[in-house]
Short mmCIF file of C-alpha atoms and ligand atoms in Angstrom, two decimals:
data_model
loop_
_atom_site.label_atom_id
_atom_site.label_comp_id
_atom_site.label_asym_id
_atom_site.label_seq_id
_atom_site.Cartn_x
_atom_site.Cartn_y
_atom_site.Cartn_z
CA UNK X 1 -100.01 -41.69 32.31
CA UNK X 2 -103.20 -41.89 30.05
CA UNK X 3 -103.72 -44.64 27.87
CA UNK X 4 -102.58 -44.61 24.23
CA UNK X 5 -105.58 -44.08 22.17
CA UNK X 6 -105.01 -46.71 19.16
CA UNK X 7 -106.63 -47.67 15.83
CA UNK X 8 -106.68 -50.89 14.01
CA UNK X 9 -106.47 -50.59 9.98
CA UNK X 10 -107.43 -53.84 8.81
CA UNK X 11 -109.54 -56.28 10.29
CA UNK X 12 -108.62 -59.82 8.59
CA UNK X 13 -107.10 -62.46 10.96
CA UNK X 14 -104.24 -60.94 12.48
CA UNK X 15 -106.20 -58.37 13.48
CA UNK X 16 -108.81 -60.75 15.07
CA UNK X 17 -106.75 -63.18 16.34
CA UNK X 18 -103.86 -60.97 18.13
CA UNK X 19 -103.92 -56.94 18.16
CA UNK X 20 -107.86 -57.18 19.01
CA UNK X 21 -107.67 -59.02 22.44
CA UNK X 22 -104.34 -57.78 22.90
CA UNK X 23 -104.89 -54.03 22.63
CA UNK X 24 -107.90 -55.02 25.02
CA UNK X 25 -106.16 -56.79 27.73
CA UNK X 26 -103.65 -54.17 27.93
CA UNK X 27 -104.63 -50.94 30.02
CA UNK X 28 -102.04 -48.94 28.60
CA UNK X 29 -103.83 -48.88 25.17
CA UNK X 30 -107.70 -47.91 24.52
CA UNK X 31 -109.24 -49.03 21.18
CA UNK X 32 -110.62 -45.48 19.58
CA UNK X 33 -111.20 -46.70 16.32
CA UNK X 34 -111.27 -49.20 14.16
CA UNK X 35 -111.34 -49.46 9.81
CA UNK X 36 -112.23 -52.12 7.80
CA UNK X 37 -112.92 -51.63 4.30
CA UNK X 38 -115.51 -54.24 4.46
CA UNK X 39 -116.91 -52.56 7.30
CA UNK X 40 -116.48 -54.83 10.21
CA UNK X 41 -116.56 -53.28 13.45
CA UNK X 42 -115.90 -54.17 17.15
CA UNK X 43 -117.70 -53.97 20.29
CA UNK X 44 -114.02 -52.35 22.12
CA UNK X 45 -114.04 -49.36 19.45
CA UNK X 46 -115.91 -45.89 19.96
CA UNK X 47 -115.65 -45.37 15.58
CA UNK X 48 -115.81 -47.57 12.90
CA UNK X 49 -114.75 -46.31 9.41
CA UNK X 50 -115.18 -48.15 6.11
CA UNK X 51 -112.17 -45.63 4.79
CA UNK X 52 -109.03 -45.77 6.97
CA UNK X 53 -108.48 -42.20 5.93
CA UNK X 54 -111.56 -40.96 8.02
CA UNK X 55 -109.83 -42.42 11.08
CA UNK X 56 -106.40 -40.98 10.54
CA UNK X 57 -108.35 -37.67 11.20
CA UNK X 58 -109.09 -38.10 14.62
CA UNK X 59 -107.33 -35.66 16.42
CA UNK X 60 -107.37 -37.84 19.93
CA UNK X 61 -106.06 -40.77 17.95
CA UNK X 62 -102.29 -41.18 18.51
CA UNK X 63 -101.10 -44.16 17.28
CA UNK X 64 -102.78 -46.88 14.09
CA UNK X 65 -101.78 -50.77 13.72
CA UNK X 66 -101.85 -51.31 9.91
CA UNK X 67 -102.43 -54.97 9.95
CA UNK X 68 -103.63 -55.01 5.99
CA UNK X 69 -101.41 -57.29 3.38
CA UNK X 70 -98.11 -55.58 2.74
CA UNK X 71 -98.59 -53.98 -0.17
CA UNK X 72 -100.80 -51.54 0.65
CA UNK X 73 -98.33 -50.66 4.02
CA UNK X 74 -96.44 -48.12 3.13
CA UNK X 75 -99.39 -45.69 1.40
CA UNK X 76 -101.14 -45.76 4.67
CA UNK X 77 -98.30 -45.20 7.18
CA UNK X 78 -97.16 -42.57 4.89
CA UNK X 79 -100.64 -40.91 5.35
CA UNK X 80 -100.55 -41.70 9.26
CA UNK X 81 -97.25 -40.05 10.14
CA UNK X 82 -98.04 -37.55 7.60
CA UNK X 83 -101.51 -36.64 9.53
CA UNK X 84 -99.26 -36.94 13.03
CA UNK X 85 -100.06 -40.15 14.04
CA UNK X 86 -97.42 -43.11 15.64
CA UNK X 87 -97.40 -46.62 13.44
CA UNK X 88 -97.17 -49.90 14.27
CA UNK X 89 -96.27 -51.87 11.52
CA UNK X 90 -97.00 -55.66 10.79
CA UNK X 91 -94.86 -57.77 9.36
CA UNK X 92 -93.27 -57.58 7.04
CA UNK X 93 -93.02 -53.86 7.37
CA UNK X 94 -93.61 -52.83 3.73
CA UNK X 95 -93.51 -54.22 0.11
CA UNK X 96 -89.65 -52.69 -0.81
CA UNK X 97 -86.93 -51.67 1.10
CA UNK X 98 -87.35 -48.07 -0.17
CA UNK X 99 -90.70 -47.52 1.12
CA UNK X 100 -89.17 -48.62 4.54
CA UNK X 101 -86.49 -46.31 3.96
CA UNK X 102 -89.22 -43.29 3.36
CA UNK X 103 -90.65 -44.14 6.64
CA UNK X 104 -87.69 -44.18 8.65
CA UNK X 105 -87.03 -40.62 7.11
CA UNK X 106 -91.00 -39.34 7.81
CA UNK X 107 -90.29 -40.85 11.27
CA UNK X 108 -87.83 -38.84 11.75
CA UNK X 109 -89.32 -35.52 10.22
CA UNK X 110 -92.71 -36.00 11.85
CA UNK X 111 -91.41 -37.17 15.23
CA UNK X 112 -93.61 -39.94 15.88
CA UNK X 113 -92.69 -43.06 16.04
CA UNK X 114 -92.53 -45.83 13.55
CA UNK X 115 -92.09 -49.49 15.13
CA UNK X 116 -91.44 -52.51 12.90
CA UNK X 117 -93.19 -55.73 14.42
CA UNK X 118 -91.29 -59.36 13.87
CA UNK X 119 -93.70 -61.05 16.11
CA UNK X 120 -91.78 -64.59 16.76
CA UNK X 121 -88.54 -62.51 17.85
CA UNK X 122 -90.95 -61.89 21.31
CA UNK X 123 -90.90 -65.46 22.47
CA UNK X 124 -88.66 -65.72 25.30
CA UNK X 125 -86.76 -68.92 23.55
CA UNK X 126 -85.53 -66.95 20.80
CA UNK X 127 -84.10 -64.10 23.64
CA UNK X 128 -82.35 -67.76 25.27
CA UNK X 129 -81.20 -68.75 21.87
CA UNK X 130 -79.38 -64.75 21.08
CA UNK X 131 -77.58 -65.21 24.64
CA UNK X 132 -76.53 -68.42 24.28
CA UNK X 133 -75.16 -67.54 21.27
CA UNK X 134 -73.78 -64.71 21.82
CA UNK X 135 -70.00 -64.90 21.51
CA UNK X 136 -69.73 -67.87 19.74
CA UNK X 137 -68.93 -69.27 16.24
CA UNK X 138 -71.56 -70.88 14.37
CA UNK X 139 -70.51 -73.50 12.20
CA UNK X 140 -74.07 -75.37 11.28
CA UNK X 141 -77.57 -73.41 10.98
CA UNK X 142 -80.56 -75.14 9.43
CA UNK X 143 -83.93 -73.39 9.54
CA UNK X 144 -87.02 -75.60 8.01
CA UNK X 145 -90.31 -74.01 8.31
CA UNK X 146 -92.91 -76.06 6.28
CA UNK X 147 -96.57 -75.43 6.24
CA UNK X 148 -99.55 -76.09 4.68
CA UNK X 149 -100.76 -72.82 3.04
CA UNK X 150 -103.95 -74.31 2.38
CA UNK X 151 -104.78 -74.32 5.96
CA UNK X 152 -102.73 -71.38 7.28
CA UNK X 153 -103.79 -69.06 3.99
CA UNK X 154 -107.00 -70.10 2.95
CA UNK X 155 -108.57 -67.29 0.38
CA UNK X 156 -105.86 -64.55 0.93
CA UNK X 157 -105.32 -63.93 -2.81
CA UNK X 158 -102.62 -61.38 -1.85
CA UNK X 159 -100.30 -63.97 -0.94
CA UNK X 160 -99.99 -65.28 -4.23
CA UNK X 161 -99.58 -61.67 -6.06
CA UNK X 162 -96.21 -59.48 -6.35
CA UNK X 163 -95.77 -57.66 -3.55
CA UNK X 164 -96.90 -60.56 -1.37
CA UNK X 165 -93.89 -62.59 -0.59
CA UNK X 166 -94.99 -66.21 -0.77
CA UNK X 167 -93.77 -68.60 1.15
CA UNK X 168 -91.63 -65.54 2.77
CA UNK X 169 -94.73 -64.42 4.13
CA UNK X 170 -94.30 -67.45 7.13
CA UNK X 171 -90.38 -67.61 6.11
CA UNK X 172 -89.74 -64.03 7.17
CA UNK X 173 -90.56 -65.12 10.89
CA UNK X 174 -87.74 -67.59 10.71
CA UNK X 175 -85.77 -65.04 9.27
CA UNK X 176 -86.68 -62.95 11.82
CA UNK X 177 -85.09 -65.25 14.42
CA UNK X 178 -82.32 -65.45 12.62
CA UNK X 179 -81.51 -62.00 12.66
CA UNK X 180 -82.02 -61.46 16.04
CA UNK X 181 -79.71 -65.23 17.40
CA UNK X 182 -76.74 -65.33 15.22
CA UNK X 183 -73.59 -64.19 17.22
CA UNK X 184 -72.80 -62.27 13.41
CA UNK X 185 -74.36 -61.08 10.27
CA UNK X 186 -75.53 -63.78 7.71
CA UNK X 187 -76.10 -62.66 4.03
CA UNK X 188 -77.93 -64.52 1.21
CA UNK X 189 -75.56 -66.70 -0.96
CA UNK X 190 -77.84 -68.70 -2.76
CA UNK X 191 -81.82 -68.76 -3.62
CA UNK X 192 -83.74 -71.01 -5.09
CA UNK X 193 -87.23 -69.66 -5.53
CA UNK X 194 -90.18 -72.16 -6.62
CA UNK X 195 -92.67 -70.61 -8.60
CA UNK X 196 -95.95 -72.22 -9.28
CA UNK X 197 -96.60 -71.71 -13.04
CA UNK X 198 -100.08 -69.55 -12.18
CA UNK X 199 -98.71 -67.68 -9.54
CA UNK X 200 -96.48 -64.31 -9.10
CA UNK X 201 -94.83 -65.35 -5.72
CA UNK X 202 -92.72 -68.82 -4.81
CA UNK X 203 -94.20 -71.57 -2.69
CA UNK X 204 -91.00 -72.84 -1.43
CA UNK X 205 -87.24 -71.49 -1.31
CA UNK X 206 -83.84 -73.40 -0.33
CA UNK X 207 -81.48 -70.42 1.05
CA UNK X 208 -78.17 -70.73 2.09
CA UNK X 209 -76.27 -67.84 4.18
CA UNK X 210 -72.95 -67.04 4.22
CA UNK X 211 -71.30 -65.42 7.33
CA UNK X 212 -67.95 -63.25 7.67
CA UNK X 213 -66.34 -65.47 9.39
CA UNK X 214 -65.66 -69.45 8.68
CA UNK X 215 -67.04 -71.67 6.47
CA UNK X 216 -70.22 -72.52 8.05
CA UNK X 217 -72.63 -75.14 6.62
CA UNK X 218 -75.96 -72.32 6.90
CA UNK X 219 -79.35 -73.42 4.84
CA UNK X 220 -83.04 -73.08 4.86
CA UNK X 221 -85.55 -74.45 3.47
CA UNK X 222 -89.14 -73.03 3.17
CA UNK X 223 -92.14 -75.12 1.59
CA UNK X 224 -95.65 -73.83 1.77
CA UNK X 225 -96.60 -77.39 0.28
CA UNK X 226 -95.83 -79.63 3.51
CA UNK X 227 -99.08 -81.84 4.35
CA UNK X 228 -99.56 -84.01 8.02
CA UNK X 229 -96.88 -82.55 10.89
CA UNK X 230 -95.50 -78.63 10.03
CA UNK X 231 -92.24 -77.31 10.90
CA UNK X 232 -90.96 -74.20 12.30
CA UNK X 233 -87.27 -75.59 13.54
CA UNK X 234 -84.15 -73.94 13.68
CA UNK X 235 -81.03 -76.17 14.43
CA UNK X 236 -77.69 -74.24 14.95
CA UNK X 237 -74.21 -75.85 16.18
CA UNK X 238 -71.31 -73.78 17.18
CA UNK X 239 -67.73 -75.04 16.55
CA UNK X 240 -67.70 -75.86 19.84
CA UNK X 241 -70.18 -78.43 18.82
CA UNK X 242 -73.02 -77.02 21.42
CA UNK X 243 -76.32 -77.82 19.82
CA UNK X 244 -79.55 -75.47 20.33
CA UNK X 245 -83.17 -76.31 18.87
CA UNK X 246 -85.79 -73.77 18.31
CA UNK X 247 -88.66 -75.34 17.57
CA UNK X 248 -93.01 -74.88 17.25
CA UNK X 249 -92.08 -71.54 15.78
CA UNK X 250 -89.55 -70.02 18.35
CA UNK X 251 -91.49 -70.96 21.49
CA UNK X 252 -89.41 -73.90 22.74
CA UNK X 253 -85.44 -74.10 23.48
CA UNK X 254 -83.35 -77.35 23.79
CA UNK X 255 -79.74 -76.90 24.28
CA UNK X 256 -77.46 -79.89 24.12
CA UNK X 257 -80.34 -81.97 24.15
CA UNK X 258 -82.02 -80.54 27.25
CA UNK X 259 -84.90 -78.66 27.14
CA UNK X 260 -84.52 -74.77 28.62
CA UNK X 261 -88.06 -73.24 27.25
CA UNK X 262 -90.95 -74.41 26.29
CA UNK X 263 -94.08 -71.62 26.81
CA UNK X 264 -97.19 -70.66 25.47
CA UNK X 265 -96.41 -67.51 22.88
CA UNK X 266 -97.33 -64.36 24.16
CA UNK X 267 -95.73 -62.41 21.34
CA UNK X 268 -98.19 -59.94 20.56
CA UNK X 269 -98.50 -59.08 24.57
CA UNK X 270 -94.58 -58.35 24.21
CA UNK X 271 -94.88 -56.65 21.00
CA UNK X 272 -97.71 -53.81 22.70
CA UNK X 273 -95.58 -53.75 25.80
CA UNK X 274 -92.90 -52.56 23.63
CA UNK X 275 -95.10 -50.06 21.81
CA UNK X 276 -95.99 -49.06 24.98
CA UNK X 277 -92.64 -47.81 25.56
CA UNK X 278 -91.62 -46.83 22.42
CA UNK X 279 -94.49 -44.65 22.65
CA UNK X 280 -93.76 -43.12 26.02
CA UNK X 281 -89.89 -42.47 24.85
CA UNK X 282 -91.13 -41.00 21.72
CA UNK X 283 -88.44 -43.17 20.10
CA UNK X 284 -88.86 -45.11 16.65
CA UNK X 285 -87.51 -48.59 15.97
CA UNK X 286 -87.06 -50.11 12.47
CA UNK X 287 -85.28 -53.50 12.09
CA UNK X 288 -85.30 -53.85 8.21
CA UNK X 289 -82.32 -56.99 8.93
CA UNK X 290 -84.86 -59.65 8.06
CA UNK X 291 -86.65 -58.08 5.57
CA UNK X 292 -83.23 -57.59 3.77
CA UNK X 293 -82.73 -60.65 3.61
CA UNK X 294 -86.20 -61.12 1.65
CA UNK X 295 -85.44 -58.74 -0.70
CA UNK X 296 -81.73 -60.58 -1.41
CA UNK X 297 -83.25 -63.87 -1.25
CA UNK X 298 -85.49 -62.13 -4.46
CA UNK X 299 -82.78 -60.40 -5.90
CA UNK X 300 -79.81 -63.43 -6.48
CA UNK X 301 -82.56 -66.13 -6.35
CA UNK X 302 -82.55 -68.79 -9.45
CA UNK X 303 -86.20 -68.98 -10.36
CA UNK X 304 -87.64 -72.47 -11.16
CA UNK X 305 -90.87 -73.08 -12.35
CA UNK X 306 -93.45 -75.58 -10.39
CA UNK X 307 -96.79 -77.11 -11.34
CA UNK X 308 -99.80 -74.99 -10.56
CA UNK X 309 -101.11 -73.97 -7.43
CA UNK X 310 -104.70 -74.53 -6.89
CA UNK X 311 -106.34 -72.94 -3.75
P1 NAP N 1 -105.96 -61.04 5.92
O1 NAP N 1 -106.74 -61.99 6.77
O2 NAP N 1 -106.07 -61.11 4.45
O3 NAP N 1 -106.33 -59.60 6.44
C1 NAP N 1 -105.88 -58.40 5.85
C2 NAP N 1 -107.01 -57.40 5.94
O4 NAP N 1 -106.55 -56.14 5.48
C3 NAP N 1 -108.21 -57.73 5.02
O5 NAP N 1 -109.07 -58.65 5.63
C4 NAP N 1 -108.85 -56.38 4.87
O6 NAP N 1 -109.60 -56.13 6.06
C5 NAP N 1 -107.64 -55.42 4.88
N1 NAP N 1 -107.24 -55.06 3.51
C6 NAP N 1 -107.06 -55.89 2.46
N2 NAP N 1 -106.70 -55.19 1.37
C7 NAP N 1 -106.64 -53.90 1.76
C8 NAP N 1 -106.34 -52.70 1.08
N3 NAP N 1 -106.03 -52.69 -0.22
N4 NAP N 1 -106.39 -51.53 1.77
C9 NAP N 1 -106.71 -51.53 3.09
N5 NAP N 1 -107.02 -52.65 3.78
C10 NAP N 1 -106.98 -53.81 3.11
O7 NAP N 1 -104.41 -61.14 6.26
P2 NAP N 1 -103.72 -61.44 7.67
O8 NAP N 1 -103.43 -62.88 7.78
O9 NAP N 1 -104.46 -60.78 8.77
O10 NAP N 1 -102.31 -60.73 7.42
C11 NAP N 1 -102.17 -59.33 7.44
C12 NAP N 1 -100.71 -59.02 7.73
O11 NAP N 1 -100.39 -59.57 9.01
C13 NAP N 1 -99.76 -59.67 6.72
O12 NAP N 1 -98.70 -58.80 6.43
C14 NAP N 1 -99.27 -60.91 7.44
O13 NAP N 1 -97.96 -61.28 7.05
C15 NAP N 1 -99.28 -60.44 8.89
N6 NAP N 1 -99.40 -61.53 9.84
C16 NAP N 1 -100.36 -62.49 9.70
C17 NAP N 1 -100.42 -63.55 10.60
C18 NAP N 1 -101.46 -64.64 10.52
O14 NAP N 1 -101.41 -65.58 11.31
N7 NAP N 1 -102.44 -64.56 9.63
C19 NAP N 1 -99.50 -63.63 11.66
C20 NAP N 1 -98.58 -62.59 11.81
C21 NAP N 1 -98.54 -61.57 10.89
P3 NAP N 1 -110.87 -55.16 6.08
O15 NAP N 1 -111.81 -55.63 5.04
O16 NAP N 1 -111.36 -55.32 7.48
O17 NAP N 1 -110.35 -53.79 5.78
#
């Protein structure tokens, strides 16, 4: 089979730190093209466009990873599917749940394939955590991701502006895990959303879930404002009092204390290998699960308003 010939919308850091060497350590994909409104370029890609929308009319080009901030997403995949080409989607796949909605429906029309990317749900940890789980009743769940945005964000203004997410921007990925190891549905019961007082999106949010089943004790906590050590930990007991850690993001398992996985991430390897095949079934896939929990989390959250954020 020939390789998929793929373009990259958006050259920020994603793009440089992940699809980039990904796309070119994978044979199955070839780098066509490339667009960057700034107009950066790379050595792998035969074209370089300034305008994304030069790109989408390539007729060899079958397939575009729009790694740009989310709200500009959905306008461009609309265009891609709409001029025949596949999409890759970063997270988080859109800026509503509507526009994800449109896709899935153009996906369907058009025929090619639309795959939404939760990167951390492709460490192999989080695939131990879901089959551990599986079966069980969960009766304690606390996620606590904490960053510092100053060193993880520096300059991306987008974060801060509606559309942008915040601290959900990171907190999606634990969400993301979420979705994929709980043995049942969780939905949002409570939000509290910190807003700095100059800013349009929250720098921290306490969550808690609530699950069909039992009472359980389910929280997180996300804080964009955490200084020294960071934390990407997820803690979950089942009644039968079996204890599983997720920790350093979703790359390392302990269960009842001993450890199960601890490996480099390769999640963006997984992610094309899956593209790969998505591709060669001509099949779509669209988890929306974490993202709906965003857009709850936004919906029923309290608002509280913080002191300024300075960059
Ligand atoms: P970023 O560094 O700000 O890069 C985004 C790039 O998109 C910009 O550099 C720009 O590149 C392009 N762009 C910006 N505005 C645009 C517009 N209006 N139309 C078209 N292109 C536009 O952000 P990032 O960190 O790479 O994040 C991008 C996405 O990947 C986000 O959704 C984020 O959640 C996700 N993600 C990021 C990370 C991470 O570690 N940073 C990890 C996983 C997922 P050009 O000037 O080259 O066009």
């Amino acid at each position: 089979m020939t390789a998929h010939r793929i373009g990259i919308i958006g050259l920020g850091k994603i793009a440089q730190d992940q699809h980039l060497p990904v796309i070119g350590a994978n044979p199955n994909f070839e780098l066509l093209a490339v667009s960057s409104q700034r107009g950066l370029s790379h050595r792998d890609a035969r074209h370089t466009f300034q305008d994304y929308r030069e790109l989408l009319k390539l007729p060899e080009l079958e397939a575009v990873s729009i790694c740009t901030p989310p709200q500009v997403r959905y306008a461009i995949a609309r265009e891609a599917l709409l001029a025949g080409k596949s999409v890759l989607l970063e997270k988080p796949p859109a800026a509503t749940l509507s526009e994800l909605e449109d896709l899935r429906r153009l996906a369907a029309r058009t025929g090619r394939v639309v795959f939404t990317t939760w990167h951390a749900q492709y460490n192999k940890a989080v695939k131990e955590a879901r089959k551990a789980l599986a079966g069980w009743s969960v009766r304690r769940l606390l996620v606590t991701w904490k960053e510092d945005v100053r060193h993880w964000h520096p300059g991306q203004q987008w974060i801060w502006q509606a559309g942008g997410f915040g601290v959900f921007d990171p907190g999606v990925n634990a969400l993301s895990i979420v979705t994929r190891i709980m043995p049942e549905p969780v939905f949002i019961k409570t939000a509290d959303l910190s807003f700095p007082s100059n800013r349009d999106a929250p720098i921290a949010a306490a969550l808690t879930f609530a699950m069909n089943h039992g009472e359980g004790d389910l929280q997180a906590v996300f804080d964009w404002r955490q200084t020294g050590p960071q934390s990407w930990d997820i803690e979950v007991e089942t009644e039968a009092g079996l204890i599983l850690k997720l920790s350093q993001g979703g790359s390392c398992l302990e269960i009842g204390g001993r450890l199960v996985v601890k490996e480099e991430p390769a999640e963006y390897e997984g992610i094309y290998r899956r593209f790969d095949a998505l591709l060669n079934a001509r099949q779509s896939e669209i988890d929306d699960a974490p993202f709906r929990l965003v857009a709850d989390a936004f919906m029923i959250g309290r608002r509280v308003q913080v002191e300024p954020f300075e960059d």
